[in-house]
Amino acid sequence: MGKKITLSVIKADVGGYVGHSNVHPELLEKAREMLSGHPLLIDSYVAHVGDDINLIMTHETGRNNGEIHKLAWDTFLACTEVAKKLKLYGAGQDLLGDAFSGNIKGLGPGTAEMQFEERKSEPVIIFMADKTEPGAWNLPLYKMFADPFNTIGLVIDPNMHNGFEFEVRDTIKNKKIIFSTPEDLYDMLVFIGATGRFCIKRVFNKETKDIAAVSSTQRLNLMAGRYVGKDDPVCIVRCQSGYPAVGEALEPFTYPHLVAGWMRGSHNGPLMPVSMNEARPTRFDGPPRVIALGFQLSEGKLVGPQDLFDDPAFDNVRKQANNVADYIRRMGPFEPHRLPLDEMEYTSMPQVTEKLKDRFIDLNK
């Protein structure tokens, strides 16, 4: 057994520039300053999508390590101070706790972490989204690891042919269930199609039980008890040699599926795959964006990134996403562009309902 590497991606929105569209360069500089050469880390990379800062870190301390989470928390606090100095919008909005208490869970930032022993070649893709929620990964992860029309390796690669196991989280009742594919496929789809509640957290190779993918499933509104924006999730996917090829992992994003989020986290819109340079959502604070950074891991070192959606092969899906955005924006405050009422709990809906309660007339009397 060789040493195990932990790959951690921890993200937060600590101030938007301008509005919710981007991250100011000084915040990214501060984050790099905090992580660079840190003794806990083997390597690090600071990225952003929209107004979210993403800390990509490799280390040997395992998942849910308090010191690593404290480093991320301190980095976001330092960035928040810069955001306040610049009067950026929503400075510190994802930092819900008053103080760090051993683990970042429940404090606002999203986390996706996996621990594994490096293979002879270890390609990974880190997907990072803005203006959407964790359920946005359900369809892509299903297609990567369970749909043979997307991933031909499920049919012709002996190392994948037996399928994968999916850990699905109920984000409302805080429970989990393991589905084994292909035999549990139809049962799993009953749940993962309800993206506002059930989220794919982890995927495992069924034969080796090794981790294949992991996502962040934090729901900010459930932590805060009020509207604080969507959760802008991250997802790590290992590729090749028993896992989907890089091209198979990217293929689901050639279809701009509808995800919840967009303006004030209260609308459905198409998920648009973009390069890092185009990860600045401005139209109606959107449409929702996703970037994909590819790395080769070498003894924990992050070799890369390659900006995988910076490719004209994705031009058609971007055009289609814009067409879908044109179409659905015309619906304004009507569903299904606006989210259904049960998803509007943390907006103005409760106050309006309370104000008008005496004007509703019971038709049974």
Tab-separated table of C-alpha atoms in Angstrom:
chain	number	residue	atom	x	y	z
A	1	MET	CA	0.000	0.000	0.000
A	2	GLY	CA	1.378	3.378	-1.011
A	3	LYS	CA	0.605	6.629	0.712
A	4	LYS	CA	-2.838	8.075	0.247
A	5	ILE	CA	-3.400	11.556	-1.124
A	6	THR	CA	-6.360	13.698	-0.142
A	7	LEU	CA	-7.762	16.090	-2.704
A	8	SER	CA	-9.909	18.794	-1.106
A	9	VAL	CA	-11.942	21.462	-2.880
A	10	ILE	CA	-13.500	24.030	-0.561
A	11	LYS	CA	-15.413	27.019	-1.912
A	12	ALA	CA	-17.168	30.128	-0.657
A	13	ASP	CA	-18.600	33.414	-1.863
A	14	VAL	CA	-17.069	36.118	0.305
A	15	GLY	CA	-17.796	39.133	-1.900
A	16	GLY	CA	-18.809	39.775	-5.484
A	17	TYR	CA	-17.201	42.100	-8.047
A	18	VAL	CA	-19.334	43.724	-9.526
A	19	GLY	CA	-22.571	42.541	-7.917
A	20	HIS	CA	-22.541	38.736	-8.134
A	21	SER	CA	-20.587	38.411	-11.371
A	22	ASN	CA	-16.913	37.970	-10.514
A	23	VAL	CA	-14.154	37.792	-7.882
A	24	HIS	CA	-11.821	40.766	-7.489
A	25	PRO	CA	-8.157	39.908	-8.241
A	26	GLU	CA	-7.066	41.095	-4.774
A	27	LEU	CA	-9.183	38.364	-3.154
A	28	LEU	CA	-7.575	35.705	-5.328
A	29	GLU	CA	-4.126	37.102	-4.487
A	30	LYS	CA	-4.921	36.948	-0.764
A	31	ALA	CA	-6.120	33.350	-1.053
A	32	ARG	CA	-2.961	32.310	-2.900
A	33	GLU	CA	-0.851	34.087	-0.295
A	34	MET	CA	-2.593	32.145	2.498
A	35	LEU	CA	-2.118	28.736	0.846
A	36	SER	CA	1.227	29.060	-0.913
A	37	GLY	CA	3.933	27.017	0.766
A	38	HIS	CA	1.723	26.106	3.725
A	39	PRO	CA	3.268	23.207	5.659
A	40	LEU	CA	-0.011	21.255	5.758
A	41	LEU	CA	-0.290	21.166	1.982
A	42	ILE	CA	1.512	19.327	-0.779
A	43	ASP	CA	0.130	21.699	-3.386
A	44	SER	CA	-2.705	24.156	-3.994
A	45	TYR	CA	-4.469	26.062	-6.729
A	46	VAL	CA	-6.902	28.956	-6.353
A	47	ALA	CA	-9.667	29.249	-8.934
A	48	HIS	CA	-12.962	31.033	-9.210
A	49	VAL	CA	-16.248	30.710	-11.064
A	50	GLY	CA	-18.509	33.739	-10.982
A	51	ASP	CA	-18.305	35.237	-7.483
A	52	ASP	CA	-17.065	32.046	-5.793
A	53	ILE	CA	-13.504	31.363	-4.677
A	54	ASN	CA	-12.470	27.715	-4.993
A	55	LEU	CA	-9.531	26.414	-2.945
A	56	ILE	CA	-8.043	23.266	-4.492
A	57	MET	CA	-5.652	21.578	-2.062
A	58	THR	CA	-3.722	18.317	-1.860
A	59	HIS	CA	-2.421	16.904	1.434
A	60	GLU	CA	-1.969	13.682	3.407
A	61	THR	CA	-4.208	14.396	6.408
A	62	GLY	CA	-7.413	12.735	5.148
A	63	ARG	CA	-10.963	13.943	4.656
A	64	ASN	CA	-12.658	16.222	7.191
A	65	ASN	CA	-9.342	17.189	8.738
A	66	GLY	CA	-9.809	20.056	11.183
A	67	GLU	CA	-6.500	21.739	10.357
A	68	ILE	CA	-7.218	21.767	6.617
A	69	HIS	CA	-10.725	23.091	7.190
A	70	LYS	CA	-9.367	25.736	9.563
A	71	LEU	CA	-6.883	26.821	6.886
A	72	ALA	CA	-9.723	27.202	4.388
A	73	TRP	CA	-11.847	29.090	6.939
A	74	ASP	CA	-8.995	31.455	7.804
A	75	THR	CA	-8.367	32.018	4.094
A	76	PHE	CA	-11.993	32.956	3.495
A	77	LEU	CA	-11.936	35.262	6.533
A	78	ALA	CA	-8.825	37.008	5.201
A	79	CYS	CA	-10.476	37.374	1.796
A	80	THR	CA	-13.583	38.765	3.485
A	81	GLU	CA	-11.518	41.532	5.055
A	82	VAL	CA	-10.220	42.476	1.599
A	83	ALA	CA	-13.793	42.370	0.266
A	84	LYS	CA	-14.973	44.709	3.015
A	85	LYS	CA	-12.144	47.121	2.271
A	86	LEU	CA	-13.208	47.194	-1.378
A	87	LYS	CA	-16.913	47.369	-0.410
A	88	LEU	CA	-17.626	44.322	-2.538
A	89	TYR	CA	-21.173	43.030	-2.664
A	90	GLY	CA	-22.189	40.463	-0.056
A	91	ALA	CA	-18.819	40.444	1.710
A	92	GLY	CA	-18.560	37.274	3.797
A	93	GLN	CA	-22.040	36.085	2.827
A	94	ASP	CA	-21.210	32.360	2.828
A	95	LEU	CA	-19.530	32.451	6.263
A	96	LEU	CA	-22.487	31.662	8.503
A	97	GLY	CA	-20.709	30.820	11.749
A	98	ASP	CA	-19.200	33.287	14.186
A	99	ALA	CA	-16.181	31.119	14.878
A	100	PHE	CA	-14.517	27.947	13.613
A	101	SER	CA	-15.151	24.948	15.856
A	102	GLY	CA	-13.112	22.068	14.460
A	103	ASN	CA	-14.869	21.467	11.136
A	104	ILE	CA	-16.152	23.667	8.348
A	105	LYS	CA	-19.374	21.686	7.940
A	106	GLY	CA	-22.433	23.734	8.741
A	107	LEU	CA	-20.517	27.021	8.556
A	108	GLY	CA	-21.400	27.813	4.943
A	109	PRO	CA	-18.506	26.901	2.619
A	110	GLY	CA	-19.043	23.953	0.289
A	111	THR	CA	-16.661	20.995	0.475
A	112	ALA	CA	-15.811	18.043	-1.758
A	113	GLU	CA	-12.972	15.787	-0.644
A	114	MET	CA	-11.657	12.386	-1.662
A	115	GLN	CA	-8.800	10.232	-0.399
A	116	PHE	CA	-7.112	7.677	-2.626
A	117	GLU	CA	-3.859	6.038	-3.579
A	118	GLU	CA	-2.503	7.546	-6.780
A	119	ARG	CA	-2.545	5.296	-9.823
A	120	LYS	CA	0.271	5.113	-12.386
A	121	SER	CA	-1.500	8.036	-14.056
A	122	GLU	CA	-4.065	10.054	-12.092
A	123	PRO	CA	-6.150	12.449	-14.222
A	124	VAL	CA	-8.895	14.298	-12.358
A	125	ILE	CA	-11.444	16.908	-13.367
A	126	ILE	CA	-12.711	19.505	-10.929
A	127	PHE	CA	-16.075	20.901	-11.956
A	128	MET	CA	-17.107	24.189	-10.358
A	129	ALA	CA	-20.514	25.806	-10.849
A	130	ASP	CA	-22.010	29.205	-10.063
A	131	LYS	CA	-25.639	30.317	-9.694
A	132	THR	CA	-26.968	26.828	-9.021
A	133	GLU	CA	-27.340	24.126	-6.353
A	134	PRO	CA	-25.812	20.670	-5.617
A	135	GLY	CA	-28.579	18.842	-7.496
A	136	ALA	CA	-27.119	20.284	-10.697
A	137	TRP	CA	-24.571	17.416	-10.672
A	138	ASN	CA	-27.210	14.650	-10.588
A	139	LEU	CA	-27.808	14.400	-14.336
A	140	PRO	CA	-24.134	14.717	-15.359
A	141	LEU	CA	-22.964	12.153	-12.774
A	142	TYR	CA	-25.729	9.754	-13.799
A	143	LYS	CA	-24.686	10.081	-17.439
A	144	MET	CA	-20.964	9.709	-16.665
A	145	PHE	CA	-21.284	6.603	-14.508
A	146	ALA	CA	-24.555	4.913	-15.514
A	147	ASP	CA	-25.546	5.854	-19.076
A	148	PRO	CA	-23.918	3.713	-21.810
A	149	PHE	CA	-25.088	6.169	-24.481
A	150	ASN	CA	-22.773	8.714	-22.840
A	151	THR	CA	-20.040	6.442	-21.498
A	152	ILE	CA	-19.284	3.619	-23.903
A	153	GLY	CA	-16.756	2.305	-21.370
A	154	LEU	CA	-19.689	0.839	-19.433
A	155	VAL	CA	-20.164	-1.495	-22.385
A	156	ILE	CA	-16.661	-2.193	-23.688
A	157	ASP	CA	-14.248	-1.560	-20.785
A	158	PRO	CA	-13.941	-4.678	-18.552
A	159	ASN	CA	-12.943	-2.458	-15.612
A	160	MET	CA	-16.232	-0.542	-15.795
A	161	HIS	CA	-18.651	-3.127	-17.139
A	162	ASN	CA	-19.973	-4.188	-13.726
A	163	GLY	CA	-21.091	-0.673	-12.925
A	164	PHE	CA	-20.791	1.769	-10.051
A	165	GLU	CA	-22.277	2.505	-6.644
A	166	PHE	CA	-23.946	5.868	-5.979
A	167	GLU	CA	-24.268	7.415	-2.538
A	168	VAL	CA	-27.358	9.629	-2.627
A	169	ARG	CA	-28.077	12.166	0.110
A	170	ASP	CA	-31.498	13.361	1.263
A	171	THR	CA	-30.576	16.967	2.049
A	172	ILE	CA	-33.852	17.642	3.847
A	173	LYS	CA	-33.920	14.654	6.223
A	174	ASN	CA	-30.109	14.330	6.374
A	175	LYS	CA	-30.036	10.658	5.348
A	176	LYS	CA	-28.152	8.663	2.724
A	177	ILE	CA	-28.731	5.556	0.615
A	178	ILE	CA	-26.436	3.504	-1.635
A	179	PHE	CA	-27.676	2.484	-5.080
A	180	SER	CA	-25.858	-0.127	-7.159
A	181	THR	CA	-26.052	0.280	-10.921
A	182	PRO	CA	-27.233	-1.007	-13.294
A	183	GLU	CA	-29.535	-3.150	-11.120
A	184	ASP	CA	-30.868	-0.243	-8.994
A	185	LEU	CA	-30.972	2.212	-11.866
A	186	TYR	CA	-34.733	2.767	-12.072
A	187	ASP	CA	-35.085	3.045	-8.292
A	188	MET	CA	-32.248	5.571	-8.157
A	189	LEU	CA	-33.803	7.732	-10.881
A	190	VAL	CA	-36.962	8.106	-8.792
A	191	PHE	CA	-34.883	10.047	-6.269
A	192	ILE	CA	-32.092	11.794	-8.171
A	193	GLY	CA	-34.631	13.317	-10.556
A	194	ALA	CA	-35.804	15.395	-7.565
A	195	THR	CA	-32.699	17.566	-7.646
A	196	GLY	CA	-33.855	20.068	-5.031
A	197	ARG	CA	-33.803	17.406	-2.321
A	198	PHE	CA	-31.756	14.357	-3.356
A	199	CYS	CA	-28.128	14.821	-4.428
A	200	ILE	CA	-25.455	12.385	-5.567
A	201	LYS	CA	-22.685	12.802	-3.017
A	202	ARG	CA	-20.206	10.086	-3.983
A	203	VAL	CA	-19.666	7.443	-6.665
A	204	PHE	CA	-17.554	4.295	-6.193
A	205	ASN	CA	-16.165	1.650	-8.524
A	206	LYS	CA	-18.284	-1.378	-7.671
A	207	GLU	CA	-15.435	-3.874	-7.993
A	208	THR	CA	-12.600	-2.063	-6.221
A	209	LYS	CA	-14.779	0.145	-3.934
A	210	ASP	CA	-12.402	3.000	-4.788
A	211	ILE	CA	-13.791	6.522	-4.885
A	212	ALA	CA	-14.676	7.728	-8.386
A	213	ALA	CA	-16.416	11.064	-7.791
A	214	VAL	CA	-17.526	13.343	-4.966
A	215	SER	CA	-19.609	16.505	-4.849
A	216	SER	CA	-20.452	19.205	-2.337
A	217	THR	CA	-24.010	18.842	-1.033
A	218	GLN	CA	-24.220	21.753	1.416
A	219	ARG	CA	-27.533	23.661	1.287
A	220	LEU	CA	-26.959	27.226	2.488
A	221	ASN	CA	-30.613	28.074	3.052
A	222	LEU	CA	-31.065	25.014	5.282
A	223	MET	CA	-28.059	26.055	7.371
A	224	ALA	CA	-29.034	29.688	7.687
A	225	GLY	CA	-32.830	29.358	7.917
A	226	ARG	CA	-33.155	32.203	5.413
A	227	TYR	CA	-32.356	33.018	1.803
A	228	VAL	CA	-28.584	33.347	1.348
A	229	GLY	CA	-28.252	32.434	-2.319
A	230	LYS	CA	-27.733	29.129	-4.032
A	231	ASP	CA	-24.878	26.870	-3.117
A	232	ASP	CA	-22.616	27.035	-6.178
A	233	PRO	CA	-21.381	23.440	-5.856
A	234	VAL	CA	-18.122	21.711	-6.754
A	235	CYS	CA	-17.488	18.161	-7.963
A	236	ILE	CA	-14.336	16.030	-8.355
A	237	VAL	CA	-14.235	13.208	-10.923
A	238	ARG	CA	-11.384	10.734	-11.410
A	239	CYS	CA	-10.874	9.679	-15.031
A	240	GLN	CA	-9.469	6.819	-17.148
A	241	SER	CA	-8.449	3.260	-16.143
A	242	GLY	CA	-11.650	1.972	-14.561
A	243	TYR	CA	-13.369	5.358	-14.597
A	244	PRO	CA	-14.892	7.394	-17.434
A	245	ALA	CA	-12.429	8.790	-19.952
A	246	VAL	CA	-11.931	12.544	-19.797
A	247	GLY	CA	-14.108	12.921	-22.882
A	248	GLU	CA	-16.848	10.786	-21.311
A	249	ALA	CA	-16.791	12.908	-18.153
A	250	LEU	CA	-17.177	16.090	-20.210
A	251	GLU	CA	-19.815	14.777	-22.600
A	252	PRO	CA	-22.859	15.324	-20.292
A	253	PHE	CA	-22.215	19.056	-20.451
A	254	THR	CA	-22.883	19.154	-24.200
A	255	TYR	CA	-26.537	19.402	-23.157
A	256	PRO	CA	-27.533	22.567	-21.214
A	257	HIS	CA	-29.903	20.925	-18.727
A	258	LEU	CA	-32.107	23.126	-16.566
A	259	VAL	CA	-30.886	23.738	-13.023
A	260	ALA	CA	-32.236	25.730	-10.094
A	261	GLY	CA	-30.517	28.976	-9.187
A	262	TRP	CA	-29.866	31.935	-11.481
A	263	MET	CA	-31.208	35.298	-10.201
A	264	ARG	CA	-31.533	35.328	-6.385
A	265	GLY	CA	-31.371	31.541	-6.472
A	266	SER	CA	-35.064	31.553	-7.404
A	267	HIS	CA	-35.175	30.587	-11.084
A	268	ASN	CA	-34.531	27.632	-13.365
A	269	GLY	CA	-32.052	28.135	-16.182
A	270	PRO	CA	-29.666	26.278	-18.506
A	271	LEU	CA	-26.256	25.220	-17.191
A	272	MET	CA	-23.678	26.698	-19.584
A	273	PRO	CA	-20.181	25.131	-19.798
A	274	VAL	CA	-17.610	27.910	-20.215
A	275	SER	CA	-13.898	28.632	-20.032
A	276	MET	CA	-12.454	30.333	-16.979
A	277	ASN	CA	-12.425	33.613	-18.902
A	278	GLU	CA	-16.161	33.335	-19.532
A	279	ALA	CA	-17.095	32.366	-15.982
A	280	ARG	CA	-18.499	35.824	-15.273
A	281	PRO	CA	-22.298	35.458	-15.282
A	282	THR	CA	-23.947	38.825	-15.916
A	283	ARG	CA	-27.229	38.265	-17.777
A	284	PHE	CA	-29.904	38.218	-15.050
A	285	ASP	CA	-26.915	37.216	-12.883
A	286	GLY	CA	-26.505	34.192	-15.122
A	287	PRO	CA	-27.249	31.940	-16.822
A	288	PRO	CA	-25.730	29.360	-14.430
A	289	ARG	CA	-22.130	28.531	-15.358
A	290	VAL	CA	-19.852	25.517	-14.983
A	291	ILE	CA	-16.097	25.314	-15.566
A	292	ALA	CA	-13.944	22.179	-15.730
A	293	LEU	CA	-10.285	22.208	-14.704
A	294	GLY	CA	-8.241	19.126	-15.536
A	295	PHE	CA	-5.189	18.149	-13.511
A	296	GLN	CA	-2.721	15.281	-13.524
A	297	LEU	CA	-1.722	14.390	-9.966
A	298	SER	CA	1.911	13.445	-9.427
A	299	GLU	CA	2.852	12.612	-5.839
A	300	GLY	CA	0.151	15.046	-4.792
A	301	LYS	CA	1.388	17.827	-7.064
A	302	LEU	CA	-1.298	19.480	-9.202
A	303	VAL	CA	0.026	19.339	-12.751
A	304	GLY	CA	-2.175	21.805	-14.617
A	305	PRO	CA	-4.805	22.994	-14.952
A	306	GLN	CA	-6.118	22.500	-18.437
A	307	ASP	CA	-9.222	24.641	-19.012
A	308	LEU	CA	-11.306	21.837	-20.512
A	309	PHE	CA	-14.360	23.803	-21.646
A	310	ASP	CA	-12.111	26.281	-23.489
A	311	ASP	CA	-12.809	24.338	-26.659
A	312	PRO	CA	-14.892	25.220	-29.744
A	313	ALA	CA	-16.466	21.777	-29.460
A	314	PHE	CA	-18.667	23.342	-26.754
A	315	ASP	CA	-19.718	26.340	-28.868
A	316	ASN	CA	-22.982	24.686	-29.907
A	317	VAL	CA	-24.072	23.966	-26.345
A	318	ARG	CA	-23.296	27.545	-25.355
A	319	LYS	CA	-25.465	28.776	-28.232
A	320	GLN	CA	-28.218	26.371	-27.213
A	321	ALA	CA	-27.971	27.559	-23.603
A	322	ASN	CA	-28.420	31.143	-24.759
A	323	ASN	CA	-31.467	30.141	-26.802
A	324	VAL	CA	-32.952	28.367	-23.782
A	325	ALA	CA	-32.203	31.438	-21.648
A	326	ASP	CA	-34.011	33.648	-24.186
A	327	TYR	CA	-37.016	31.340	-24.111
A	328	ILE	CA	-37.391	30.832	-20.383
A	329	ARG	CA	-36.661	34.452	-19.424
A	330	ARG	CA	-39.869	35.479	-21.185
A	331	MET	CA	-41.807	33.719	-18.425
A	332	GLY	CA	-40.595	36.227	-15.853
A	333	PRO	CA	-42.185	35.504	-12.445
A	334	PHE	CA	-44.154	32.472	-13.683
A	335	GLU	CA	-43.207	28.851	-13.064
A	336	PRO	CA	-41.297	26.917	-14.307
A	337	HIS	CA	-38.853	29.825	-14.772
A	338	ARG	CA	-39.463	30.886	-11.190
A	339	LEU	CA	-38.983	28.003	-8.774
A	340	PRO	CA	-42.070	26.318	-7.236
A	341	LEU	CA	-43.435	27.627	-3.953
A	342	ASP	CA	-41.739	25.038	-1.740
A	343	GLU	CA	-38.384	26.289	-3.060
A	344	MET	CA	-39.359	29.926	-2.393
A	345	GLU	CA	-39.573	29.488	1.373
A	346	TYR	CA	-36.565	31.703	2.022
A	347	THR	CA	-37.643	34.645	-0.161
A	348	SER	CA	-40.474	37.175	0.254
A	349	MET	CA	-43.149	34.483	-0.099
A	350	PRO	CA	-43.728	33.876	3.667
A	351	GLN	CA	-44.104	37.603	4.381
A	352	VAL	CA	-46.525	38.107	1.489
A	353	THR	CA	-48.559	35.076	2.573
A	354	GLU	CA	-48.752	36.369	6.140
A	355	LYS	CA	-49.805	39.854	4.984
A	356	LEU	CA	-52.651	38.473	2.867
A	357	LYS	CA	-53.842	35.609	5.081
A	358	ASP	CA	-57.052	37.383	6.165
A	359	ARG	CA	-58.014	38.067	2.556
A	360	PHE	CA	-58.210	34.366	1.668
A	361	ILE	CA	-61.824	33.122	1.843
A	362	ASP	CA	-62.597	29.493	2.745
A	363	LEU	CA	-64.848	28.150	-0.034
A	364	ASN	CA	-66.172	25.339	2.201
A	365	LYS	CA	-67.979	27.697	4.530
